[in-house]
């Protein structure tokens, strides 16, 4: 089940108007930036402005948040204030963690000496380090290491809770987070409900509490309530210009699991856009893992619709034939003949409309074929295994079971189609690949394509490298060449290039997608 359509429609409206909220954030940032132009500012005033700018950018844009966190550090060192130096380092660590820089975050935190810092700094330190281990566990997803990271995070969170003022928002937030990580979901629900009811929360604070409560409900099987809360958390994120995309990504996953593929697809695309805008590495990876699953289900839905339309068009065609036959039989009855002709005309118009809808469905299908390239490659491997299995059945003389299946398998044609599909999608994604590639060679050494749709073996090797396949054995297996042949092709191309050999592949990897 899902929450009322009105709530999800409200979220979609907020997404449409998200630029308004971003403009509000940019206006606040501009006002603060203008204040920095005052040459009479003291170092403490500069520190305060840098801190405010950091909080505006913290969950909005990584590179700017990183910049102002560094300025906080520089100003704190100029002030020679150890507390502010530690404070600034924690803000820089938070920014790196939000962008998925786990090692850098932990290295930074491990260099902090909090022995003489105020309790408020210690709380931030312990809670931030705990979150680093929690995020690392979620990213790692290995049972052994993840459980160890969670234990470390829980221990650090205990230290933060002890130092927090009881009955404060910070205290309950830390307590609720620890309950989630310990899988004590009933306690977590009670704690986050208390936060939502007792405290006046900002949009960002509300999003954190609501999304955490949604997770607790989802883990206890209350999917409808989880979707409702995650929807509200997503709206709060958008209104506060939070672009880390966690709530929206999770909501898309919940909706997909309930069968609402259309909204799930819209929200996961927006989550990917937000994660890319912010610069959150781990979020982009998480979204990229979910997106193909949702797209695949949408493609399957389109395919089912196409089949239904085909069956309907066949039925209409048969009906048309029957109408024509009936008209011939009663051709002497002029009035009935005219009615029959009118019926045939209407049927033909319906058939044409169905055909046009089929063509449109096919176009939609073609747009998604590109996303399935890796699936096709795996599919060919499965065919090879299947063929081997059939061979075994032939040895067992089970001809009646598999003879007709063997005749239908043509791996060569499958691979040729796979290559052509890859070439087309690659050229679509990298329309400037061939011109830029040729710019690295003298005129007489440039590669001339036979057509605009297919690549030759040399271009195809470097196209595979460009999309991240660097294993020569894997390239050789995909292209059905030996590893030595792949090496030879690469060496010949590099030697013809006007670039140094060590720079050539780096420049290939810098060619931009459309």
CSV table of C-alpha atoms in Angstrom, one decimal:
chain,number,residue,atom,x,y,z
A,1,UNK,CA,0.0,0.0,0.0
A,2,UNK,CA,1.0,3.6,-0.4
A,3,UNK,CA,0.0,6.9,1.3
A,4,UNK,CA,-2.8,9.0,-0.2
A,5,UNK,CA,-2.1,10.2,-3.7
A,6,UNK,CA,-2.5,13.8,-2.5
A,7,UNK,CA,0.7,13.5,-0.4
A,8,UNK,CA,2.8,12.1,-3.2
A,9,UNK,CA,1.3,14.7,-5.6
A,10,UNK,CA,2.3,17.3,-3.1
A,11,UNK,CA,5.9,15.9,-3.2
A,12,UNK,CA,5.9,16.0,-7.0
A,13,UNK,CA,4.8,19.6,-6.8
A,14,UNK,CA,7.6,20.5,-4.4
A,15,UNK,CA,10.1,18.8,-6.8
A,16,UNK,CA,8.7,21.0,-9.7
A,17,UNK,CA,9.2,24.1,-7.6
A,18,UNK,CA,12.5,23.1,-6.1
A,19,UNK,CA,14.3,26.0,-7.9
A,20,UNK,CA,12.3,28.4,-5.7
A,21,UNK,CA,13.8,26.9,-2.6
A,22,UNK,CA,17.3,26.8,-4.1
A,23,UNK,CA,16.9,30.5,-5.1
A,24,UNK,CA,16.1,31.3,-1.4
A,25,UNK,CA,19.2,29.5,-0.3
A,26,UNK,CA,21.3,31.3,-2.9
A,27,UNK,CA,19.9,34.6,-1.8
A,28,UNK,CA,20.9,33.9,1.8
A,29,UNK,CA,24.4,32.9,0.6
A,30,UNK,CA,24.7,36.0,-1.5
A,31,UNK,CA,23.8,38.2,1.5
A,32,UNK,CA,26.4,36.5,3.6
A,33,UNK,CA,29.0,36.8,0.9
A,34,UNK,CA,28.4,40.5,0.5
A,35,UNK,CA,29.1,41.0,4.2
A,36,UNK,CA,32.5,39.4,3.7
A,37,UNK,CA,33.5,42.2,1.4
A,38,UNK,CA,33.7,44.6,4.4
A,39,UNK,CA,37.4,45.2,4.9
A,40,UNK,CA,36.9,46.2,8.5
A,41,UNK,CA,35.8,42.8,9.7
A,42,UNK,CA,37.6,41.3,12.6
A,43,UNK,CA,38.9,37.8,12.5
A,44,UNK,CA,36.0,36.7,14.9
A,45,UNK,CA,33.5,38.3,12.6
A,46,UNK,CA,35.1,36.6,9.6
A,47,UNK,CA,35.0,33.3,11.4
A,48,UNK,CA,31.3,33.8,12.2
A,49,UNK,CA,30.4,34.6,8.5
A,50,UNK,CA,32.4,31.6,7.3
A,51,UNK,CA,30.6,29.4,9.8
A,52,UNK,CA,27.2,30.6,8.5
A,53,UNK,CA,28.2,30.1,4.9
A,54,UNK,CA,29.4,26.6,5.8
A,55,UNK,CA,26.0,25.7,7.3
A,56,UNK,CA,24.2,27.0,4.2
A,57,UNK,CA,26.4,24.8,1.9
A,58,UNK,CA,26.8,21.9,4.3
A,59,UNK,CA,24.0,19.8,2.8
A,60,UNK,CA,23.6,21.8,-0.4
A,61,UNK,CA,26.9,21.6,-2.3
A,62,UNK,CA,30.0,19.7,-1.3
A,63,UNK,CA,32.8,21.8,-3.0
A,64,UNK,CA,31.6,25.1,-1.5
A,65,UNK,CA,31.0,23.5,1.9
A,66,UNK,CA,34.6,22.2,1.7
A,67,UNK,CA,35.9,25.6,0.8
A,68,UNK,CA,34.3,27.4,3.7
A,69,UNK,CA,35.3,24.6,6.1
A,70,UNK,CA,38.9,25.2,5.0
A,71,UNK,CA,38.4,29.0,5.5
A,72,UNK,CA,37.1,28.2,9.0
A,73,UNK,CA,40.3,26.3,9.7
A,74,UNK,CA,42.5,29.0,8.4
A,75,UNK,CA,40.8,31.7,10.4
A,76,UNK,CA,40.8,29.6,13.5
A,77,UNK,CA,44.6,29.2,13.2
A,78,UNK,CA,45.0,32.9,12.7
A,79,UNK,CA,43.0,33.4,15.9
A,80,UNK,CA,45.2,30.8,17.6
A,81,UNK,CA,42.1,29.4,19.2
A,82,UNK,CA,42.4,25.6,19.8
A,83,UNK,CA,38.7,25.2,20.4
A,84,UNK,CA,37.8,26.9,17.1
A,85,UNK,CA,40.6,24.9,15.4
A,86,UNK,CA,39.0,21.6,16.5
A,87,UNK,CA,35.5,22.9,15.7
A,88,UNK,CA,36.6,23.8,12.2
A,89,UNK,CA,38.3,20.4,11.7
A,90,UNK,CA,35.0,18.7,12.7
A,91,UNK,CA,33.1,20.7,10.1
A,92,UNK,CA,35.6,19.8,7.4
A,93,UNK,CA,35.4,16.1,8.5
A,94,UNK,CA,31.6,16.3,8.2
A,95,UNK,CA,31.8,17.6,4.7
A,96,UNK,CA,34.2,14.9,3.6
A,97,UNK,CA,32.0,12.2,5.1
A,98,UNK,CA,28.9,13.6,3.4
A,99,UNK,CA,30.7,13.2,0.1
A,100,UNK,CA,31.7,9.6,0.7
A,101,UNK,CA,35.4,10.3,1.6
A,102,UNK,CA,35.5,7.7,4.4
A,103,UNK,CA,39.3,7.3,4.8
A,104,UNK,CA,39.9,11.0,4.7
A,105,UNK,CA,37.2,11.6,7.3
A,106,UNK,CA,38.6,9.0,9.7
A,107,UNK,CA,42.2,10.2,9.2
A,108,UNK,CA,41.0,13.8,10.0
A,109,UNK,CA,39.1,12.7,13.1
A,110,UNK,CA,41.9,10.5,14.4
A,111,UNK,CA,44.2,13.5,14.3
A,112,UNK,CA,41.9,15.4,16.7
A,113,UNK,CA,42.8,15.8,20.4
A,114,UNK,CA,39.6,16.5,22.3
A,115,UNK,CA,40.9,16.1,25.8
A,116,UNK,CA,40.7,19.8,26.6
A,117,UNK,CA,37.7,20.7,24.4
A,118,UNK,CA,34.2,21.7,25.7
A,119,UNK,CA,31.6,18.9,26.0
A,120,UNK,CA,29.7,20.4,23.0
A,121,UNK,CA,32.8,19.7,20.8
A,122,UNK,CA,33.3,16.3,22.2
A,123,UNK,CA,29.7,15.4,21.5
A,124,UNK,CA,30.1,16.5,17.9
A,125,UNK,CA,33.3,14.6,17.6
A,126,UNK,CA,31.9,11.3,19.0
A,127,UNK,CA,28.6,11.5,17.0
A,128,UNK,CA,30.4,12.4,13.8
A,129,UNK,CA,32.9,9.6,14.1
A,130,UNK,CA,30.0,7.2,14.9
A,131,UNK,CA,28.2,8.3,11.8
A,132,UNK,CA,31.4,7.7,9.8
A,133,UNK,CA,31.5,4.1,10.9
A,134,UNK,CA,27.8,3.7,10.3
A,135,UNK,CA,28.1,5.1,6.8
A,136,UNK,CA,31.1,2.9,6.1
A,137,UNK,CA,29.2,-0.1,7.2
A,138,UNK,CA,26.2,0.8,4.9
A,139,UNK,CA,28.6,1.3,2.0
A,140,UNK,CA,30.7,-1.8,2.7
A,141,UNK,CA,27.7,-4.2,3.2
A,142,UNK,CA,30.1,-7.0,4.3
A,143,UNK,CA,28.7,-9.0,7.2
A,144,UNK,CA,32.0,-9.3,9.0
A,145,UNK,CA,33.3,-5.7,8.6
A,146,UNK,CA,29.9,-4.0,8.7
A,147,UNK,CA,29.0,-5.5,12.1
A,148,UNK,CA,32.4,-4.4,13.4
A,149,UNK,CA,31.9,-0.9,12.1
A,150,UNK,CA,28.5,-0.7,13.7
A,151,UNK,CA,29.8,-1.9,17.1
A,152,UNK,CA,32.5,0.8,16.9
A,153,UNK,CA,29.8,3.4,16.0
A,154,UNK,CA,27.6,2.3,18.9
A,155,UNK,CA,30.5,2.7,21.4
A,156,UNK,CA,31.3,6.2,20.1
A,157,UNK,CA,27.6,7.1,20.2
A,158,UNK,CA,27.4,6.0,23.9
A,159,UNK,CA,30.2,8.5,24.7
A,160,UNK,CA,28.2,11.3,22.9
A,161,UNK,CA,24.9,10.4,24.7
A,162,UNK,CA,26.6,10.5,28.1
A,163,UNK,CA,27.9,14.0,27.5
A,164,UNK,CA,24.6,15.3,26.1
A,165,UNK,CA,22.0,17.2,28.1
A,166,UNK,CA,19.1,14.9,29.0
A,167,UNK,CA,15.8,15.7,27.4
A,168,UNK,CA,17.4,17.8,24.8
A,169,UNK,CA,16.9,17.4,21.0
A,170,UNK,CA,20.5,16.3,20.6
A,171,UNK,CA,20.1,13.7,23.4
A,172,UNK,CA,17.0,12.1,21.9
A,173,UNK,CA,18.4,12.3,18.3
A,174,UNK,CA,21.5,10.3,19.4
A,175,UNK,CA,19.4,7.9,21.4
A,176,UNK,CA,17.1,7.3,18.5
A,177,UNK,CA,20.0,6.7,16.1
A,178,UNK,CA,21.6,4.2,18.5
A,179,UNK,CA,18.3,2.3,18.8
A,180,UNK,CA,18.1,2.1,15.0
A,181,UNK,CA,21.6,0.7,14.7
A,182,UNK,CA,20.9,-1.8,17.5
A,183,UNK,CA,17.7,-2.8,15.7
A,184,UNK,CA,15.6,-1.9,18.7
A,185,UNK,CA,12.9,-0.5,16.3
A,186,UNK,CA,10.1,-0.1,18.9
A,187,UNK,CA,12.4,2.1,21.1
A,188,UNK,CA,13.5,4.0,18.0
A,189,UNK,CA,9.9,4.7,17.0
A,190,UNK,CA,9.1,5.9,20.5
A,191,UNK,CA,12.1,8.2,20.5
A,192,UNK,CA,11.6,9.8,17.1
A,193,UNK,CA,7.9,10.3,17.7
A,194,UNK,CA,8.8,12.1,20.9
A,195,UNK,CA,11.2,14.4,18.8
A,196,UNK,CA,8.5,15.2,16.2
A,197,UNK,CA,5.9,16.0,18.9
A,198,UNK,CA,8.0,17.8,21.5
A,199,UNK,CA,10.4,20.0,19.7
A,200,UNK,CA,10.2,22.9,17.2
A,201,UNK,CA,12.3,21.5,14.3
A,202,UNK,CA,13.8,23.2,11.3
A,203,UNK,CA,13.0,21.6,7.9
A,204,UNK,CA,16.4,19.8,8.0
A,205,UNK,CA,15.9,18.5,11.5
A,206,UNK,CA,12.4,17.4,10.6
A,207,UNK,CA,13.7,15.5,7.6
A,208,UNK,CA,16.3,13.6,9.7
A,209,UNK,CA,13.8,12.6,12.4
A,210,UNK,CA,11.0,11.7,9.9
A,211,UNK,CA,13.3,9.6,7.7
A,212,UNK,CA,14.7,7.8,10.7
A,213,UNK,CA,11.2,7.0,12.0
A,214,UNK,CA,10.3,5.8,8.5
A,215,UNK,CA,13.1,3.3,8.5
A,216,UNK,CA,12.0,2.0,11.9
A,217,UNK,CA,8.4,1.5,10.5
A,218,UNK,CA,9.7,-0.2,7.4
A,219,UNK,CA,11.8,-2.6,9.3
A,220,UNK,CA,8.8,-3.6,11.4
A,221,UNK,CA,6.6,-4.2,8.3
A,222,UNK,CA,4.5,-1.0,8.4
A,223,UNK,CA,5.3,0.0,4.8
A,224,UNK,CA,2.4,2.4,4.3
A,225,UNK,CA,3.5,4.5,7.3
A,226,UNK,CA,7.1,4.3,6.2
A,227,UNK,CA,6.3,5.7,2.8
A,228,UNK,CA,4.2,8.5,4.3
A,229,UNK,CA,7.0,9.6,6.6
A,230,UNK,CA,9.7,9.2,4.0
A,231,UNK,CA,7.5,11.4,1.7
A,232,UNK,CA,7.3,14.1,4.3
A,233,UNK,CA,11.1,13.8,4.9
A,234,UNK,CA,11.7,14.2,1.2
A,235,UNK,CA,9.6,17.4,1.0
A,236,UNK,CA,11.5,18.8,4.0
A,237,UNK,CA,14.8,18.0,2.3
A,238,UNK,CA,13.8,19.8,-0.8
A,239,UNK,CA,12.4,22.8,1.0
A,240,UNK,CA,15.7,23.1,3.0
A,241,UNK,CA,17.8,22.7,-0.2
A,242,UNK,CA,19.3,19.5,1.1
A,243,UNK,CA,20.7,17.7,-2.0
A,244,UNK,CA,22.3,14.6,-0.4
A,245,UNK,CA,19.2,12.7,-1.9
A,246,UNK,CA,19.0,10.1,0.9
A,247,UNK,CA,15.3,10.4,1.7
A,248,UNK,CA,14.2,10.7,-1.9
A,249,UNK,CA,16.3,7.7,-2.9
A,250,UNK,CA,14.9,5.6,-0.1
A,251,UNK,CA,11.3,6.7,-0.9
A,252,UNK,CA,11.9,5.6,-4.6
A,253,UNK,CA,13.0,2.2,-3.3
A,254,UNK,CA,9.9,1.8,-1.0
A,255,UNK,CA,7.5,2.8,-3.9
A,256,UNK,CA,9.2,0.4,-6.3
A,257,UNK,CA,8.7,-2.4,-3.8
A,258,UNK,CA,5.0,-1.6,-3.6
A,259,UNK,CA,4.6,-1.6,-7.4
A,260,UNK,CA,4.5,2.1,-8.0
A,261,UNK,CA,7.2,2.0,-10.7
A,262,UNK,CA,6.2,5.3,-12.3
A,263,UNK,CA,6.7,7.5,-9.3
A,264,UNK,CA,9.7,5.4,-8.2
A,265,UNK,CA,11.4,6.1,-11.5
A,266,UNK,CA,10.7,9.9,-11.3
A,267,UNK,CA,12.0,10.1,-7.8
A,268,UNK,CA,15.1,8.0,-8.3
A,269,UNK,CA,16.1,10.2,-11.3
A,270,UNK,CA,15.7,13.3,-9.1
A,271,UNK,CA,17.7,11.7,-6.4
A,272,UNK,CA,20.5,11.0,-8.9
A,273,UNK,CA,20.4,14.6,-10.1
A,274,UNK,CA,20.6,15.9,-6.5
A,275,UNK,CA,23.4,13.6,-5.5
A,276,UNK,CA,25.3,14.6,-8.6
A,277,UNK,CA,24.7,18.3,-7.9
A,278,UNK,CA,25.9,17.9,-4.3
A,279,UNK,CA,28.9,15.7,-5.2
A,280,UNK,CA,28.0,12.7,-2.9
A,281,UNK,CA,30.0,9.8,-4.2
A,282,UNK,CA,28.4,7.1,-2.2
A,283,UNK,CA,24.9,8.4,-2.9
A,284,UNK,CA,25.5,8.3,-6.6
A,285,UNK,CA,26.7,4.7,-6.3
A,286,UNK,CA,23.7,3.7,-4.2
A,287,UNK,CA,21.3,5.4,-6.7
A,288,UNK,CA,23.1,3.8,-9.6
A,289,UNK,CA,22.5,0.4,-8.1
A,290,UNK,CA,18.7,1.0,-7.8
A,291,UNK,CA,18.1,2.9,-11.0
A,292,UNK,CA,18.6,0.0,-13.4
A,293,UNK,CA,16.3,-2.2,-11.4
A,294,UNK,CA,13.4,0.3,-11.6
A,295,UNK,CA,14.1,1.0,-15.2
A,296,UNK,CA,14.1,-2.7,-16.0
A,297,UNK,CA,10.7,-3.1,-14.4
A,298,UNK,CA,9.4,-0.1,-16.4
A,299,UNK,CA,10.7,-1.7,-19.6
A,300,UNK,CA,9.0,-4.9,-18.7
A,301,UNK,CA,5.7,-3.0,-18.2
A,302,UNK,CA,6.1,-1.4,-21.7
A,303,UNK,CA,6.8,-4.8,-23.2
A,304,UNK,CA,3.6,-6.2,-21.6
A,305,UNK,CA,1.6,-3.2,-23.0
A,306,UNK,CA,3.1,-3.8,-26.4
A,307,UNK,CA,2.0,-7.4,-26.4
A,308,UNK,CA,-1.5,-6.4,-25.3
A,309,UNK,CA,-1.7,-3.9,-28.1
A,310,UNK,CA,-0.4,-6.5,-30.6
A,311,UNK,CA,-3.1,-9.0,-29.5
A,312,UNK,CA,-5.7,-6.2,-29.8
A,313,UNK,CA,-4.6,-5.2,-33.2
A,314,UNK,CA,-4.8,-8.9,-34.4
A,315,UNK,CA,-8.3,-9.0,-33.0
A,316,UNK,CA,-9.3,-5.8,-34.8
A,317,UNK,CA,-7.8,-7.2,-38.1
A,318,UNK,CA,-9.9,-10.4,-37.7
A,319,UNK,CA,-12.9,-8.4,-37.0
A,320,UNK,CA,-12.3,-6.3,-40.1
A,321,UNK,CA,-12.1,-9.4,-42.3
A,322,UNK,CA,-15.4,-10.7,-40.8
A,323,UNK,CA,-17.1,-7.3,-41.5
A,324,UNK,CA,-15.9,-7.4,-45.1
A,325,UNK,CA,-17.1,-10.9,-45.6
A,326,UNK,CA,-20.5,-10.0,-44.1
A,327,UNK,CA,-20.7,-7.0,-46.4
A,328,UNK,CA,-20.0,-9.1,-49.5
A,329,UNK,CA,-22.8,-11.5,-48.6
A,330,UNK,CA,-25.4,-8.8,-48.2
A,331,UNK,CA,-24.1,-6.5,-50.9
A,332,UNK,CA,-27.6,-6.1,-52.4
A,333,UNK,CA,-28.8,-4.4,-49.3
A,334,UNK,CA,-27.4,-0.9,-50.0
A,335,UNK,CA,-28.2,0.5,-46.6
A,336,UNK,CA,-26.4,-2.4,-44.8
A,337,UNK,CA,-23.6,-2.2,-47.3
A,338,UNK,CA,-23.0,1.4,-46.4
A,339,UNK,CA,-23.1,0.6,-42.7
A,340,UNK,CA,-20.6,-2.2,-43.2
A,341,UNK,CA,-18.2,0.1,-45.1
A,342,UNK,CA,-18.5,2.6,-42.3
A,343,UNK,CA,-17.7,-0.2,-39.8
A,344,UNK,CA,-14.7,-1.3,-41.8
A,345,UNK,CA,-13.4,2.3,-42.0
A,346,UNK,CA,-13.7,2.8,-38.3
A,347,UNK,CA,-12.0,-0.5,-37.7
A,348,UNK,CA,-9.1,0.4,-40.0
A,349,UNK,CA,-8.8,3.8,-38.2
A,350,UNK,CA,-8.6,1.9,-34.9
A,351,UNK,CA,-6.0,-0.4,-36.4
A,352,UNK,CA,-3.9,2.5,-37.6
A,353,UNK,CA,-4.1,4.1,-34.2
A,354,UNK,CA,-3.0,0.9,-32.6
A,355,UNK,CA,-0.1,0.6,-35.0
A,356,UNK,CA,1.0,4.1,-34.2
A,357,UNK,CA,0.9,3.3,-30.5
A,358,UNK,CA,3.0,0.2,-31.1
A,359,UNK,CA,5.6,2.3,-32.9
A,360,UNK,CA,5.6,4.7,-30.0
A,361,UNK,CA,6.1,1.9,-27.6
A,362,UNK,CA,9.0,0.5,-29.7
A,363,UNK,CA,10.7,3.9,-29.6
A,364,UNK,CA,10.4,4.0,-25.9
A,365,UNK,CA,11.8,0.5,-25.7
A,366,UNK,CA,14.8,1.5,-27.9
A,367,UNK,CA,15.6,4.4,-25.5
A,368,UNK,CA,16.2,1.9,-22.7
A,369,UNK,CA,18.1,-0.7,-24.6
A,370,UNK,CA,21.3,1.1,-23.9
A,371,UNK,CA,20.9,0.5,-20.2
A,372,UNK,CA,20.8,-3.3,-20.7
A,373,UNK,CA,24.2,-3.7,-22.4
A,374,UNK,CA,25.8,-5.4,-19.4
A,375,UNK,CA,22.7,-7.6,-19.0
A,376,UNK,CA,23.0,-8.7,-22.6
A,377,UNK,CA,26.7,-9.6,-22.0
A,378,UNK,CA,25.7,-11.8,-19.1
A,379,UNK,CA,22.9,-13.2,-21.2
A,380,UNK,CA,25.4,-14.4,-23.8
A,381,UNK,CA,27.5,-16.1,-21.1
A,382,UNK,CA,24.3,-17.9,-20.0
A,383,UNK,CA,23.7,-19.0,-23.6
A,384,UNK,CA,27.1,-20.5,-23.8
A,385,UNK,CA,26.6,-22.4,-20.6
A,386,UNK,CA,23.1,-23.4,-21.8
A,387,UNK,CA,24.7,-24.7,-25.1
A,388,UNK,CA,27.2,-26.8,-23.1
A,389,UNK,CA,24.3,-28.2,-21.1
A,390,UNK,CA,22.5,-29.1,-24.4
A,391,UNK,CA,25.7,-30.8,-25.7
A,392,UNK,CA,25.6,-33.0,-22.6
A,393,UNK,CA,22.0,-34.0,-23.3
A,394,UNK,CA,23.1,-34.9,-26.9
A,395,UNK,CA,25.7,-37.2,-25.5
A,396,UNK,CA,22.9,-38.7,-23.4
A,397,UNK,CA,20.9,-39.2,-26.7
A,398,UNK,CA,18.0,-37.1,-25.4
A,399,UNK,CA,17.3,-35.8,-28.9
A,400,UNK,CA,13.6,-35.2,-28.5
A,401,UNK,CA,14.2,-32.8,-25.7
A,402,UNK,CA,16.7,-30.4,-27.2
A,403,UNK,CA,17.1,-30.8,-30.9
A,404,UNK,CA,14.8,-28.0,-31.8
A,405,UNK,CA,16.4,-25.7,-29.2
A,406,UNK,CA,19.9,-26.2,-30.6
A,407,UNK,CA,18.9,-25.1,-34.0
A,408,UNK,CA,17.7,-21.8,-32.7
A,409,UNK,CA,21.0,-20.8,-31.0
A,410,UNK,CA,23.4,-18.6,-33.1
A,411,UNK,CA,26.0,-17.1,-30.8
A,412,UNK,CA,27.8,-15.4,-33.6
A,413,UNK,CA,24.8,-13.3,-34.6
A,414,UNK,CA,24.0,-12.6,-30.9
A,415,UNK,CA,27.5,-11.2,-30.4
A,416,UNK,CA,27.4,-9.2,-33.6
A,417,UNK,CA,24.1,-7.6,-32.5
A,418,UNK,CA,25.7,-7.0,-29.1
A,419,UNK,CA,28.6,-5.2,-30.7
A,420,UNK,CA,26.4,-3.1,-32.9
A,421,UNK,CA,24.2,-2.2,-30.0
A,422,UNK,CA,27.2,-1.2,-27.9
A,423,UNK,CA,28.6,1.0,-30.8
A,424,UNK,CA,25.3,2.8,-31.3
A,425,UNK,CA,24.8,3.5,-27.6
A,426,UNK,CA,28.4,4.4,-27.1
A,427,UNK,CA,28.4,6.9,-30.0
A,428,UNK,CA,25.1,8.3,-28.6
A,429,UNK,CA,26.7,8.8,-25.1
A,430,UNK,CA,30.0,10.0,-26.5
A,431,UNK,CA,29.2,11.8,-29.8
A,432,UNK,CA,32.6,13.5,-29.8
A,433,UNK,CA,34.6,10.4,-29.0
A,434,UNK,CA,35.8,9.7,-32.6
A,435,UNK,CA,36.7,13.3,-33.5
A,436,UNK,CA,38.6,13.8,-30.2
A,437,UNK,CA,40.3,10.4,-30.6
A,438,UNK,CA,41.4,11.3,-34.1
A,439,UNK,CA,42.8,14.6,-32.9
A,440,UNK,CA,45.5,12.7,-31.2
A,441,UNK,CA,46.9,11.4,-34.5
A,442,UNK,CA,48.5,12.8,-37.7
A,443,UNK,CA,46.1,13.3,-40.6
A,444,UNK,CA,47.3,10.1,-42.4
A,445,UNK,CA,46.9,8.0,-39.2
A,446,UNK,CA,43.3,9.1,-38.4
A,447,UNK,CA,40.7,6.4,-38.3
A,448,UNK,CA,37.9,6.8,-40.9
A,449,UNK,CA,34.6,5.1,-39.8
A,450,UNK,CA,32.7,3.2,-42.5
A,451,UNK,CA,29.5,4.7,-41.2
A,452,UNK,CA,28.4,6.8,-38.2
A,453,UNK,CA,27.0,3.8,-36.3
A,454,UNK,CA,29.7,1.2,-35.9
A,455,UNK,CA,33.3,1.3,-34.5
A,456,UNK,CA,36.3,-0.7,-35.8
A,457,UNK,CA,38.2,-3.0,-33.5
A,458,UNK,CA,40.7,-0.3,-32.4
A,459,UNK,CA,38.0,2.3,-31.5
A,460,UNK,CA,36.0,-0.4,-29.8
A,461,UNK,CA,38.9,-1.4,-27.6
A,462,UNK,CA,39.4,2.2,-26.4
A,463,UNK,CA,35.6,2.7,-26.1
A,464,UNK,CA,35.5,-0.2,-23.6
A,465,UNK,CA,38.5,1.3,-21.8
A,466,UNK,CA,36.6,4.7,-21.7
A,467,UNK,CA,33.5,3.2,-20.0
A,468,UNK,CA,35.7,1.6,-17.3
A,469,UNK,CA,36.6,-1.9,-18.5
A,470,UNK,CA,40.4,-2.0,-18.0
A,471,UNK,CA,40.9,-5.7,-17.7
A,472,UNK,CA,42.6,-7.0,-20.9
A,473,UNK,CA,41.3,-10.5,-20.4
A,474,UNK,CA,37.7,-9.2,-20.0
A,475,UNK,CA,38.1,-7.0,-23.2
A,476,UNK,CA,39.5,-10.0,-25.1
A,477,UNK,CA,36.6,-12.1,-23.9
A,478,UNK,CA,34.0,-9.5,-24.9
A,479,UNK,CA,35.6,-8.9,-28.4
A,480,UNK,CA,36.5,-12.6,-29.0
A,481,UNK,CA,40.2,-11.9,-29.4
A,482,UNK,CA,43.3,-13.2,-27.6
A,483,UNK,CA,44.8,-11.0,-24.9
A,484,UNK,CA,48.0,-10.7,-26.9
A,485,UNK,CA,46.0,-9.4,-29.9
A,486,UNK,CA,44.4,-6.7,-27.7
A,487,UNK,CA,47.8,-5.7,-26.4
A,488,UNK,CA,49.1,-5.5,-30.0
A,489,UNK,CA,46.2,-3.3,-31.1
A,490,UNK,CA,46.6,-1.0,-28.2
A,491,UNK,CA,50.4,-0.7,-28.7
A,492,UNK,CA,50.1,0.0,-32.4
A,493,UNK,CA,47.5,2.8,-31.7
A,494,UNK,CA,49.6,4.4,-29.0
A,495,UNK,CA,52.7,4.3,-31.2
A,496,UNK,CA,50.9,6.1,-34.0
A,497,UNK,CA,49.6,8.8,-31.6
A,498,UNK,CA,51.3,12.2,-31.4
A,499,UNK,CA,50.9,12.0,-27.6
A,500,UNK,CA,53.4,10.2,-25.3
A,501,UNK,CA,52.4,6.6,-24.6
A,502,UNK,CA,51.9,7.2,-20.8
A,503,UNK,CA,49.6,10.2,-21.6
A,504,UNK,CA,47.5,8.6,-24.3
A,505,UNK,CA,45.1,6.5,-22.2
A,506,UNK,CA,44.7,9.3,-19.7
A,507,UNK,CA,43.6,11.6,-22.5
A,508,UNK,CA,41.2,9.0,-23.7
A,509,UNK,CA,39.6,8.7,-20.3
A,510,UNK,CA,39.1,12.5,-20.3
A,511,UNK,CA,36.9,12.5,-23.3
A,512,UNK,CA,33.5,13.8,-22.1
A,513,UNK,CA,30.1,12.2,-22.5
A,514,UNK,CA,27.2,14.1,-24.1
